[in-house]
Coordinates of C-alpha atoms (C1' of nucleotides) in Angstrom, one line a residue:
Chain A
M1 CA 88.8 103.6 104.3
E2 CA 91.3 101.1 104.5
H3 CA 92.5 99.9 108.1
Q4 CA 95.8 100.8 109.2
P5 CA 98.2 98.0 110.6
S6 CA 98.7 98.4 114.5
N7 CA 101.1 100.8 115.9
F8 CA 102.4 102.1 119.4
I9 CA 99.9 105.1 119.2
R10 CA 96.6 102.8 118.4
S11 CA 98.1 100.6 121.3
I12 CA 98.0 103.7 123.5
I13 CA 94.3 104.7 122.3
K14 CA 92.8 101.3 122.5
E15 CA 94.4 101.2 126.2
D16 CA 93.1 104.9 126.9
L17 CA 89.5 103.6 125.9
E18 CA 89.6 100.3 127.8
T19 CA 90.8 101.7 130.9
G20 CA 88.4 104.3 130.9
K21 CA 90.8 107.2 130.7
R22 CA 89.2 108.5 127.7
D23 CA 85.7 107.6 126.4
Q24 CA 86.3 109.2 122.9
V25 CA 88.5 109.7 120.3
I26 CA 89.2 113.4 119.0
T27 CA 92.4 114.2 116.8
R28 CA 93.5 117.1 114.8
F29 CA 95.3 117.8 111.6
P30 CA 97.2 121.2 112.6
P31 CA 99.3 122.6 109.6
E32 CA 100.7 126.1 109.9
P33 CA 99.4 127.8 106.2
N34 CA 103.0 128.7 105.2
G35 CA 103.6 126.4 102.4
Y36 CA 101.9 123.3 100.5
L37 CA 101.4 119.9 102.0
H38 CA 103.9 117.1 101.3
I39 CA 103.8 113.7 101.4
G40 CA 105.4 113.7 105.0
H41 CA 101.9 115.7 106.1
A42 CA 99.9 113.0 104.1
K43 CA 101.3 110.4 106.8
S44 CA 100.1 112.9 109.7
I45 CA 96.6 113.3 107.8
V46 CA 96.4 109.4 107.4
I47 CA 97.7 108.8 111.3
N48 CA 95.2 111.4 112.6
F49 CA 92.2 111.0 110.5
G50 CA 92.7 107.0 110.0
L51 CA 93.1 106.3 113.9
A52 CA 89.9 108.7 114.7
D53 CA 88.1 106.7 111.9
D54 CA 88.7 103.5 113.3
F55 CA 87.6 104.5 116.6
N56 CA 84.7 106.2 115.7
G57 CA 86.1 109.6 116.5
K58 CA 86.3 113.0 115.1
T59 CA 89.1 115.0 113.5
N60 CA 89.4 118.6 113.1
L61 CA 91.3 120.4 110.4
R62 CA 93.0 123.4 112.4
F63 CA 95.5 125.9 110.8
D64 CA 97.9 127.0 113.2
D65 CA 98.0 130.4 112.1
T66 CA 100.0 132.3 114.7
N67 CA 102.8 133.9 112.6
P68 CA 101.1 136.2 110.2
L69 CA 104.7 136.9 108.6
K70 CA 104.9 133.6 106.8
E71 CA 101.5 132.5 106.3
D72 CA 98.7 133.3 103.4
Q73 CA 95.4 132.4 102.2
E74 CA 96.9 130.8 99.3
Y75 CA 98.3 128.0 101.5
V76 CA 95.1 127.4 103.4
D77 CA 93.3 127.0 100.4
S78 CA 95.7 124.6 98.8
I79 CA 96.0 122.8 102.4
K80 CA 92.0 122.2 102.3
E81 CA 91.9 121.0 98.8
D82 CA 95.1 118.6 99.5
V83 CA 93.3 117.1 102.6
Q84 CA 89.9 116.5 100.7
W85 CA 91.7 115.2 97.7
L86 CA 93.3 112.8 100.1
G87 CA 90.1 111.5 100.7
Y88 CA 89.5 112.9 104.3
E89 CA 86.4 115.0 105.5
W90 CA 87.3 117.1 108.9
D91 CA 84.7 117.2 111.5
E92 CA 85.3 121.1 112.1
L93 CA 87.5 123.4 110.4
R94 CA 89.4 125.6 112.8
Y95 CA 91.9 128.3 113.2
A96 CA 94.3 129.0 116.0
S97 CA 93.4 132.7 115.7
D98 CA 90.0 131.6 116.6
Y99 CA 91.2 131.5 120.1
F100 CA 93.6 134.6 120.3
E101 CA 91.1 136.2 122.9
E102 CA 90.9 133.2 124.8
M103 CA 94.7 132.7 124.4
Y104 CA 95.3 136.3 125.6
E105 CA 93.0 135.6 128.9
R106 CA 94.7 132.6 129.9
A107 CA 98.0 134.9 129.5
V108 CA 96.6 137.2 131.9
L109 CA 95.7 134.4 134.2
L110 CA 99.3 133.3 134.3
I111 CA 100.4 136.9 134.9
K112 CA 98.3 137.1 137.8
K113 CA 99.8 133.7 139.2
G114 CA 103.3 134.8 138.7
K115 CA 103.8 132.5 136.0
A116 CA 104.4 134.8 133.5
Y117 CA 106.5 138.4 132.9
V118 CA 106.9 140.9 130.3
D119 CA 110.7 141.1 129.4
D120 CA 112.5 143.9 127.7
L121 CA 115.7 141.9 126.9
T122 CA 116.5 142.2 123.1
P123 CA 116.4 138.9 121.2
E124 CA 120.2 138.9 121.3
E125 CA 120.4 139.5 125.0
M126 CA 117.8 136.4 125.5
R127 CA 120.0 134.2 123.6
E128 CA 123.1 135.1 125.7
Y129 CA 121.0 134.7 128.9
R130 CA 119.3 131.3 127.7
G131 CA 122.9 129.6 128.7
T132 CA 124.0 126.6 126.4
L133 CA 123.3 122.9 126.2
T134 CA 125.7 122.3 128.9
E135 CA 125.5 125.5 130.7
P136 CA 122.3 127.0 132.7
G137 CA 121.0 130.3 131.9
K138 CA 120.6 133.0 134.2
E139 CA 117.3 135.0 134.9
S140 CA 116.5 138.2 133.1
P141 CA 116.4 141.4 135.4
Y142 CA 112.8 141.6 134.4
R143 CA 111.9 138.6 135.6
S144 CA 111.1 139.9 139.3
R145 CA 108.7 142.8 137.8
S146 CA 105.3 142.9 140.0
V147 CA 102.1 141.3 138.9
E148 CA 100.7 145.0 138.4
E149 CA 103.6 146.2 136.1
N150 CA 103.3 142.8 134.0
L151 CA 99.5 143.3 133.6
D152 CA 100.0 147.0 132.4
L153 CA 102.6 146.0 130.3
F154 CA 101.1 143.3 128.5
D155 CA 97.9 145.1 128.1
R156 CA 100.1 147.9 126.4
M157 CA 101.9 145.3 124.4
R158 CA 98.2 144.2 122.9
K159 CA 97.6 148.1 122.4
G160 CA 100.3 148.4 120.0
E161 CA 102.4 150.8 122.5
F162 CA 105.7 148.8 121.6
E163 CA 107.7 148.2 118.8
N164 CA 108.4 144.8 117.1
G165 CA 111.2 142.9 119.3
S166 CA 111.2 145.4 122.0
K167 CA 109.0 143.2 124.6
V168 CA 108.0 139.6 125.3
L169 CA 105.9 137.8 127.2
R170 CA 107.7 135.0 128.9
A171 CA 106.6 132.0 131.1
K172 CA 108.6 132.0 134.5
I173 CA 109.6 128.3 134.6
D174 CA 113.3 127.7 135.2
M175 CA 116.4 129.1 133.7
A176 CA 118.7 126.2 135.0
S177 CA 116.6 123.3 133.3
P178 CA 118.4 121.0 131.5
N179 CA 115.4 121.3 128.7
L180 CA 116.0 124.5 127.1
N181 CA 112.4 124.5 126.3
L182 CA 111.8 125.3 130.0
R183 CA 114.3 128.1 130.2
D184 CA 111.5 130.9 130.6
P185 CA 110.2 130.2 126.8
A186 CA 108.6 133.1 125.0
L187 CA 104.8 133.3 124.9
Y188 CA 103.9 136.1 123.2
R189 CA 106.0 138.7 120.8
V190 CA 105.0 142.0 119.3
S191 CA 104.5 141.7 115.8
H192 CA 102.8 144.8 113.9
A193 CA 101.6 142.5 111.1
T194 CA 98.4 142.0 108.9
H195 CA 97.1 138.4 109.7
H196 CA 95.3 137.0 106.8
N197 CA 92.5 135.8 109.1
T198 CA 92.2 138.6 111.9
G199 CA 93.6 141.5 110.0
D200 CA 94.9 144.2 111.9
K201 CA 93.1 143.4 115.0
W202 CA 96.4 142.0 116.6
C203 CA 99.9 143.1 117.0
I204 CA 100.8 140.6 119.4
Y205 CA 100.9 136.7 118.6
P206 CA 101.4 133.7 120.9
M207 CA 104.1 131.5 120.1
Y208 CA 103.5 127.9 119.0
D209 CA 104.6 126.3 122.5
Y210 CA 101.9 128.3 124.3
A211 CA 99.4 128.3 121.3
H212 CA 99.3 124.9 120.5
P213 CA 98.2 123.2 123.6
L214 CA 95.5 125.8 124.3
E215 CA 94.0 125.0 120.6
D216 CA 94.3 121.2 121.6
A217 CA 92.7 121.8 125.1
I218 CA 90.0 124.3 123.8
E219 CA 89.0 121.5 121.3
G220 CA 88.9 118.6 123.3
I221 CA 91.7 117.1 121.5
T222 CA 92.3 113.6 123.0
H223 CA 95.3 112.6 121.6
S224 CA 97.6 115.2 120.1
L225 CA 100.0 113.4 117.5
C226 CA 102.8 115.3 116.3
T227 CA 106.8 114.5 115.2
T228 CA 109.4 113.6 117.5
E229 CA 111.0 116.9 117.3
F230 CA 108.6 118.2 119.4
E231 CA 109.0 115.4 122.2
D232 CA 111.3 118.0 124.0
H233 CA 108.3 120.3 124.2
R234 CA 106.2 117.9 126.1
P235 CA 106.9 119.0 129.2
L236 CA 106.1 122.6 128.3
Y237 CA 102.9 121.6 126.7
N238 CA 101.7 119.8 129.9
W239 CA 103.0 122.9 131.9
V240 CA 100.6 125.2 129.8
V241 CA 97.5 123.2 129.8
E242 CA 98.0 122.9 133.6
E243 CA 99.1 126.7 134.7
C244 CA 96.5 127.9 132.3
E245 CA 94.0 125.7 134.1
M246 CA 92.3 124.3 131.1
E247 CA 89.6 121.9 131.9
H248 CA 90.5 119.4 129.3
Q249 CA 94.0 117.7 129.2
P250 CA 94.9 116.5 125.8
Q251 CA 97.9 113.9 125.6
Q252 CA 100.7 114.6 122.9
I253 CA 102.2 111.6 121.7
E254 CA 105.2 111.9 119.0
F255 CA 105.9 109.7 115.9
G256 CA 108.9 109.8 113.6
R257 CA 108.7 112.1 110.6
L258 CA 108.7 110.2 107.1
N259 CA 111.4 110.7 105.0
I260 CA 111.9 109.3 101.2
T261 CA 115.1 108.5 99.6
N262 CA 116.3 111.1 96.5
T263 CA 114.0 114.1 97.5
V264 CA 114.0 116.9 99.9
M265 CA 111.1 116.9 102.8
S266 CA 110.8 120.0 104.3
K267 CA 108.7 123.0 103.6
R268 CA 111.5 125.5 104.0
K269 CA 113.7 123.5 101.3
L270 CA 110.8 123.1 99.1
K271 CA 109.9 126.9 99.2
Q272 CA 113.2 127.5 98.1
L273 CA 113.1 125.3 95.2
V274 CA 109.9 127.1 94.2
D275 CA 110.7 130.6 94.9
E276 CA 114.3 130.2 93.1
S277 CA 112.4 128.6 90.2
Y278 CA 114.4 125.2 90.2
V279 CA 111.1 123.9 89.5
D280 CA 107.7 125.2 88.0
G281 CA 105.6 125.8 91.2
W282 CA 104.5 123.9 94.4
D283 CA 102.8 121.4 92.4
D284 CA 105.8 120.3 90.0
P285 CA 106.0 116.8 89.6
R286 CA 109.3 116.3 90.6
L287 CA 108.3 117.6 94.1
P288 CA 106.9 115.2 97.0
T289 CA 104.3 117.8 97.5
V290 CA 100.8 116.4 97.7
S291 CA 99.9 118.5 94.7
G292 CA 103.3 117.5 93.0
L293 CA 102.4 113.8 93.3
R294 CA 99.0 114.4 92.1
R295 CA 100.2 116.4 89.1
K296 CA 102.6 113.5 88.4
G297 CA 99.8 111.0 88.5
Y298 CA 99.8 109.7 91.9
T299 CA 96.4 108.6 93.4
P300 CA 95.2 109.4 96.8
E301 CA 94.7 105.4 97.2
A302 CA 98.3 104.7 96.6
I303 CA 99.5 107.4 98.8
R304 CA 97.3 106.1 101.5
A305 CA 98.5 102.5 100.9
F306 CA 102.4 103.5 101.2
V307 CA 102.0 105.7 104.0
Q308 CA 99.9 102.9 106.2
E309 CA 102.5 100.0 104.8
A310 CA 105.3 102.4 105.8
G311 CA 104.1 102.3 109.3
V312 CA 103.9 104.7 112.4
S313 CA 107.1 104.3 114.8
K314 CA 109.2 106.8 116.8
G315 CA 112.4 106.0 114.6
S316 CA 113.7 108.3 112.0
G317 CA 114.5 106.3 109.0
V318 CA 114.5 106.8 105.2
V319 CA 111.8 105.0 103.2
D320 CA 113.0 104.0 99.7
E321 CA 111.4 105.8 96.9
A322 CA 110.8 102.5 95.1
M323 CA 108.2 102.0 97.8
L324 CA 106.3 104.7 96.7
E325 CA 106.3 103.8 93.3
H326 CA 105.3 100.2 94.1
F327 CA 102.1 101.3 95.4
V328 CA 101.0 103.9 92.4
R329 CA 101.8 101.1 90.1
E330 CA 100.2 98.8 92.3
D331 CA 96.8 101.1 92.2
L332 CA 96.9 102.0 88.5
K333 CA 97.3 98.6 87.2
M334 CA 93.8 97.7 86.9
K335 CA 92.5 101.5 86.8
A336 CA 94.5 102.9 84.0
P337 CA 93.8 102.0 80.4
R338 CA 96.5 100.6 78.4
T339 CA 97.5 102.1 75.2
M340 CA 100.7 102.7 72.9
G341 CA 102.9 105.7 72.6
V342 CA 106.1 106.3 70.8
L343 CA 108.3 108.5 72.8
K344 CA 111.3 108.8 70.3
P345 CA 109.8 107.8 67.0
L346 CA 111.9 105.8 64.5
K347 CA 109.6 105.4 61.0
V348 CA 109.3 102.0 59.7
V349 CA 107.9 101.1 56.2
I350 CA 106.2 98.0 55.8
T351 CA 107.1 97.2 52.0
N352 CA 104.9 94.5 51.1
Y353 CA 101.8 96.1 52.8
P354 CA 99.6 98.0 50.3
E355 CA 99.9 101.7 49.8
G356 CA 97.2 103.9 50.9
E357 CA 95.3 101.1 52.7
T358 CA 94.3 101.2 56.4
E359 CA 92.8 98.4 58.5
W360 CA 91.5 98.8 62.3
L361 CA 92.8 96.3 64.5
D362 CA 90.9 95.3 67.9
A363 CA 92.7 95.7 70.9
E364 CA 91.7 95.2 74.7
I365 CA 91.8 98.2 76.7
N366 CA 93.3 96.5 79.8
P367 CA 93.7 92.7 79.6
E368 CA 93.8 92.5 83.3
N369 CA 90.5 94.3 83.6
P370 CA 88.4 92.8 80.7
E371 CA 85.7 95.2 81.9
M372 CA 87.0 98.3 80.5
G373 CA 86.5 96.9 77.3
M374 CA 88.1 97.2 73.3
R375 CA 89.4 100.1 71.3
Q376 CA 90.4 100.0 67.7
I377 CA 93.8 101.0 66.5
P378 CA 94.8 101.8 62.8
F379 CA 97.5 100.0 61.0
S380 CA 99.1 100.8 57.5
R381 CA 102.3 101.0 55.8
E382 CA 104.3 103.3 57.6
I383 CA 104.6 103.3 61.4
Y384 CA 106.5 104.3 64.0
I385 CA 108.2 102.5 66.6
E386 CA 110.7 103.3 69.6
Q387 CA 114.2 104.5 68.5
E388 CA 115.6 102.0 71.1
D389 CA 113.7 99.2 69.8
F390 CA 116.0 98.7 67.0
M391 CA 119.8 97.9 66.8
E392 CA 121.7 97.4 63.8
N393 CA 124.5 95.4 65.7
P394 CA 122.8 94.2 68.9
P395 CA 124.4 92.3 71.6
K396 CA 123.3 88.6 72.5
K397 CA 119.8 88.3 74.0
Y398 CA 118.4 91.4 72.5
F399 CA 114.6 90.4 71.5
R400 CA 113.8 93.5 69.5
L401 CA 114.1 94.6 66.3
F402 CA 117.7 94.2 64.0
P403 CA 118.5 93.3 60.4
G404 CA 117.0 89.8 59.6
N405 CA 115.0 89.7 62.9
E406 CA 111.5 89.1 63.2
V407 CA 109.2 90.5 65.9
R408 CA 105.5 90.9 66.8
L409 CA 103.9 94.5 66.8
K410 CA 101.5 94.3 69.8
H411 CA 98.0 93.8 68.4
A412 CA 99.2 93.5 64.8
Y413 CA 101.7 91.3 62.9
F414 CA 105.0 89.9 62.6
I415 CA 107.4 92.2 60.9
K416 CA 111.0 91.3 59.7
C417 CA 113.6 93.9 59.3
E418 CA 114.9 93.7 55.8
E419 CA 116.9 97.1 55.3
V420 CA 118.2 100.2 57.0
I421 CA 118.1 103.7 55.7
K422 CA 120.9 106.1 57.2
N423 CA 121.1 109.8 56.6
E424 CA 124.5 111.4 55.7
E425 CA 125.7 111.3 59.2
G426 CA 125.3 107.5 59.4
E427 CA 122.4 107.4 61.7
V428 CA 119.5 105.2 61.2
V429 CA 116.4 107.3 60.0
E430 CA 114.0 104.6 58.6
I431 CA 113.6 100.9 58.7
R432 CA 112.4 98.7 55.8
C433 CA 110.4 95.5 57.1
T434 CA 107.9 93.1 55.5
Y435 CA 105.0 91.7 57.5
D436 CA 103.4 88.4 57.2
P437 CA 99.7 88.6 57.0
E438 CA 99.3 85.0 58.5
T439 CA 100.6 86.4 61.5
K440 CA 97.8 88.8 62.5
S441 CA 96.8 89.3 66.2
G442 CA 94.2 87.2 67.3
S443 CA 94.0 84.6 64.4
G444 CA 95.9 81.9 66.4
F445 CA 98.8 81.6 64.6
T446 CA 101.5 79.4 65.9
G447 CA 103.5 78.5 62.9
R448 CA 106.7 80.7 64.3
K449 CA 107.7 82.2 67.7
V450 CA 109.2 85.7 68.1
K451 CA 111.2 86.9 71.3
G452 CA 110.2 90.4 71.2
T453 CA 106.9 92.3 71.0
L454 CA 107.2 96.1 70.1
H455 CA 104.7 98.7 70.7
W456 CA 104.3 101.2 67.9
V457 CA 101.8 103.9 66.4
D458 CA 100.4 104.1 62.8
A459 CA 102.2 107.1 61.1
T460 CA 99.3 108.3 59.4
H461 CA 96.8 108.4 62.0
A462 CA 99.0 109.4 64.9
L463 CA 98.5 112.1 67.1
P464 CA 101.6 114.2 68.3
A465 CA 102.3 114.4 72.0
E466 CA 104.7 115.3 74.6
F467 CA 106.1 113.1 77.2
R468 CA 107.7 114.5 80.2
L469 CA 110.0 112.1 81.8
Y470 CA 111.2 112.4 85.4
E471 CA 114.4 111.5 87.5
P472 CA 114.9 112.3 91.1
L473 CA 115.3 116.1 91.9
I474 CA 118.1 115.3 94.2
R475 CA 120.0 112.1 94.1
D476 CA 121.1 110.9 97.8
E477 CA 124.5 109.2 96.3
D478 CA 125.4 112.5 94.7
Q479 CA 125.1 114.1 97.9
K480 CA 126.9 111.7 100.0
A481 CA 129.6 111.2 97.5
E482 CA 131.0 114.7 97.4
E483 CA 130.5 115.5 101.0
A484 CA 131.4 119.2 100.6
E485 CA 131.2 121.5 103.4
D486 CA 130.1 124.9 101.7
K487 CA 127.5 123.4 99.5
T488 CA 123.7 123.3 100.1
F489 CA 121.3 120.8 98.9
L490 CA 120.9 123.2 95.8
D491 CA 124.3 122.4 94.5
Y492 CA 123.0 118.7 94.1
V493 CA 120.1 119.4 92.0
N494 CA 119.8 116.9 89.3
K495 CA 120.1 119.1 85.8
N496 CA 118.4 115.9 84.3
S497 CA 115.4 115.8 86.3
L498 CA 113.0 116.8 83.4
E499 CA 113.2 115.3 80.2
V500 CA 110.5 116.7 77.4
V501 CA 110.2 114.3 74.4
Q502 CA 107.7 114.6 71.3
G503 CA 106.3 111.7 70.3
F504 CA 102.8 110.0 69.0
I505 CA 100.0 108.3 70.4
E506 CA 96.9 106.4 69.2
P507 CA 94.3 108.7 67.2
N508 CA 91.7 107.4 70.0
M509 CA 93.5 109.5 72.4
K510 CA 92.1 112.5 70.9
D511 CA 90.0 113.9 73.8
V512 CA 91.8 113.0 76.7
Q513 CA 91.3 115.3 79.6
S514 CA 93.5 116.7 82.6
H515 CA 94.5 113.9 85.0
D516 CA 93.4 110.9 83.1
K517 CA 95.9 108.2 83.4
F518 CA 97.1 105.8 81.1
Q519 CA 99.3 103.1 81.0
F520 CA 101.7 103.3 77.7
F521 CA 103.0 100.1 77.0
R522 CA 106.3 99.1 78.0
H523 CA 106.9 102.6 79.0
G524 CA 104.8 103.2 82.2
Y525 CA 102.2 105.0 83.9
F526 CA 101.4 108.7 82.7
N527 CA 99.2 111.4 83.7
V528 CA 97.7 114.1 81.5
D529 CA 99.2 117.4 82.7
P530 CA 96.7 119.7 83.5
K531 CA 98.9 122.9 83.1
H532 CA 100.9 122.2 79.7
T533 CA 98.0 120.2 77.7
T534 CA 96.0 122.1 74.9
A535 CA 93.6 121.2 72.8
E536 CA 96.1 120.6 70.0
K537 CA 98.5 118.5 71.8
A538 CA 98.4 116.3 75.0
V539 CA 101.4 116.2 77.6
F540 CA 101.8 113.5 79.6
N541 CA 103.8 113.2 82.9
R542 CA 105.4 109.8 83.5
T543 CA 104.1 108.6 86.9
V544 CA 106.3 106.1 87.0
S545 CA 108.2 103.3 84.7
L546 CA 107.2 99.9 84.6
K547 CA 109.6 97.6 86.5
S548 CA 112.0 96.1 84.0
S549 CA 114.6 93.6 84.2
F550 CA 116.0 94.3 80.9
K551 CA 119.9 95.9 80.5
L552 CA 121.8 96.3 77.7
Chain B
rU1 C1' 131.1 118.0 127.8
rG2 C1' 123.4 118.7 129.4
rG3 C1' 118.6 116.9 128.2
rG4 C1' 115.3 114.0 125.2
rC5 C1' 114.5 109.9 121.8
rU6 C1' 116.0 105.4 118.8
rA7 C1' 118.8 101.0 117.5
rU8 C1' 115.3 94.1 114.7
rA9 C1' 117.7 91.9 107.0
rG10 C1' 119.9 96.6 101.8
rC11 C1' 115.0 99.7 103.1
rC12 C1' 110.5 100.4 106.3
rA13 C1' 108.6 97.8 110.1
rA14 C1' 105.7 93.7 113.8
rG15 C1' 107.5 91.6 118.2
rC16 C1' 105.5 93.2 125.2
rG17 C1' 109.6 86.2 128.7
rG18 C1' 108.1 80.6 125.3
rU19 C1' 112.0 79.9 120.4
rA20 C1' 111.8 86.3 114.8
rA21 C1' 105.3 88.8 111.0
rG22 C1' 104.5 91.5 106.8
rG23 C1' 105.8 95.0 102.8
rC24 C1' 109.5 97.4 99.3
rA25 C1' 113.9 95.9 97.0
rG26 C1' 116.8 91.5 95.4
rC27 C1' 117.6 86.7 93.7
rG28 C1' 116.1 81.7 91.2
rG29 C1' 112.1 79.2 88.3
rA30 C1' 107.2 79.0 85.6
rU31 C1' 103.3 81.5 82.4
rU32 C1' 103.3 85.6 79.2
rU33 C1' 101.5 89.3 72.4
rU34 C1' 104.6 94.9 77.8
rG35 C1' 112.0 92.3 79.2
rA36 C1' 105.4 94.1 82.5
rU37 C1' 101.7 91.7 85.2
rU38 C1' 100.3 86.9 87.7
rC39 C1' 102.4 82.4 90.1
rC40 C1' 105.8 79.4 92.9
rG41 C1' 110.3 79.5 95.5
rU42 C1' 114.4 82.1 97.9
rC43 C1' 116.0 85.8 101.6
rA44 C1' 118.1 87.5 110.1
rU45 C1' 120.6 79.9 114.0
rG46 C1' 119.6 86.4 113.9
rC47 C1' 117.4 91.4 117.1
rG48 C1' 123.7 97.8 117.8
rA49 C1' 127.9 95.4 121.3
rA50 C1' 129.4 92.9 125.9
rG51 C1' 128.2 90.8 130.2
rG52 C1' 124.4 89.2 133.6
rU53 C1' 118.9 86.8 135.4
rU54 C1' 116.2 82.9 133.5
rC55 C1' 114.3 75.9 132.3
rG56 C1' 113.8 79.7 128.4
rA57 C1' 115.8 86.5 126.5
rA58 C1' 114.9 90.8 120.6
rU59 C1' 111.5 91.1 125.1
rC60 C1' 114.1 91.6 132.0
rC61 C1' 119.0 94.1 134.5
rU62 C1' 124.0 96.3 133.9
rU63 C1' 127.6 98.5 131.4
rC64 C1' 129.3 100.4 126.4
rU65 C1' 128.6 102.0 121.3
rA66 C1' 126.3 104.5 117.2
rG67 C1' 122.4 107.6 115.4
rC68 C1' 118.5 111.7 115.5
rC69 C1' 116.2 116.2 118.1
rC70 C1' 117.0 120.8 120.9
rA71 C1' 120.4 126.7 122.6
rG72 C1' 114.1 131.4 117.0
rC73 C1' 110.6 137.0 119.8
rC74 C1' 109.5 129.7 113.4
rA75 C1' 106.1 125.6 113.7

RNA sequence: UGGGCUAUAGCCAAGCGGUAAGGCAGCGGAUUUUGAUUCCGUCAUGCGAAGGUUCGAAUCCUUCUAGCCCAGCCA
């Protein structure tokens, strides 16, 4: 796998190894199975697995499944699939729920040490007692319960004697700490819920701040890498490891989240778009989910290269989506066969070409990768070209077809526009052209030059196909422009984010399979959609357009 | 008006006291049967601001400013 450029985390690990602070590297990717992975997770995956790989270490995939209310087996399955698809193999597959018994025992230890207590405050009261950003909190009246009483109460919490929300186990730290995370954080809550892994065995579940450090310590994680919003939690992380008397002391290091322009990148928002049917599932090609990018036609290689090039730092920036697009073009350039497809067809009749005759032309599959070989494409009297490749009254520097102009048909002949046929509404419905047999592609003809080369498809042999063209789901500039108070990101969903058009493709595309990738000449890279494609008609998702400096 | 963190080009990002890497985007030009690709050139006398230390500062010190995160029995 590719090596990553250096970054501050790599420097820390290197130094830890050199100074002997650590003798190996063990990382983990710890998703909560409450949604599908997005490209921000891909960043974390690349960092965790990539760093471990580079230092001959190990990486566990660990599901942080401490909240059964939000989690589901569907998500664990999709996460495993996505991690593997991205090209990584975990060393061990673990679940936080594997450690519930040990976590419970460590909590008992905390109680015995006088470092934790059972609190009867309601959630509302707890919030009031917590204080604010600028004012210290005050201690709960239950804070000074005896060890015996706490032990008894905690045992009864586990046994299910109390209702949801009625009691919590809290760490006894400092209600006046300027770091709110240290104002006696909750360690366990009562939640009578069925867990996707442990069923009904438990009715108390550990909180993230308590569970995560223990999970890391149990697994011998050396470097626990997470995003910067957990920076404030680090003192608590260390407190838990120390007070629970864990043998192994992992080090938490935080890096900045990945953000990309013109999209949303939070599981909450993505779930909302899915649940409220703004998109057709977690794998909708407009979403920055790993499965959505996959369906759109992104490759693991492109995603990895993008993440690595975007870098790792503590800053919170927004990467231009153009950068993501660059890396998929780069990867597909040599891999994807090139073919011709007409998305919005306009019929062209070549008046001096014999009726009923078809000739087969040779065409390279990928001129930049000759090993991919040749294909044959039919040519006859009637073809389709792209509607936008003809203008009756073109502006200057329009290289395409217009009355009297001659252009090349890719892999075929020069044609010259002789006549325009319109319907009653005055719309152009057909073009009549003549062709010059001497200009056949590959013949070495140099008599005349043309400025434009058009793609086309033979009308009688063409296969119908559907093309799905995407625009950003949400445009940053739309959101910024309006700046309204009572609006949510849902009010800015781009109504034109999906355009479906019916066109034609070459007959040799008859047997395309889901996820086959092609470059349609002058249009961009496309992926055969796995959900909508049928035996009768292929459906192509546009992964990304080609760059173009053309503007009308 | 508490605490934590971050400021290097339009965007991401190296840099760790010795004179500003790289990628994306952009802009020129060459080649081109994709207005693509490729190639070549260009793109911070400047590192959030102001002071200071030093022969020398993006790097050290001081002050200021801006942005992000935190008041779930979510992770």
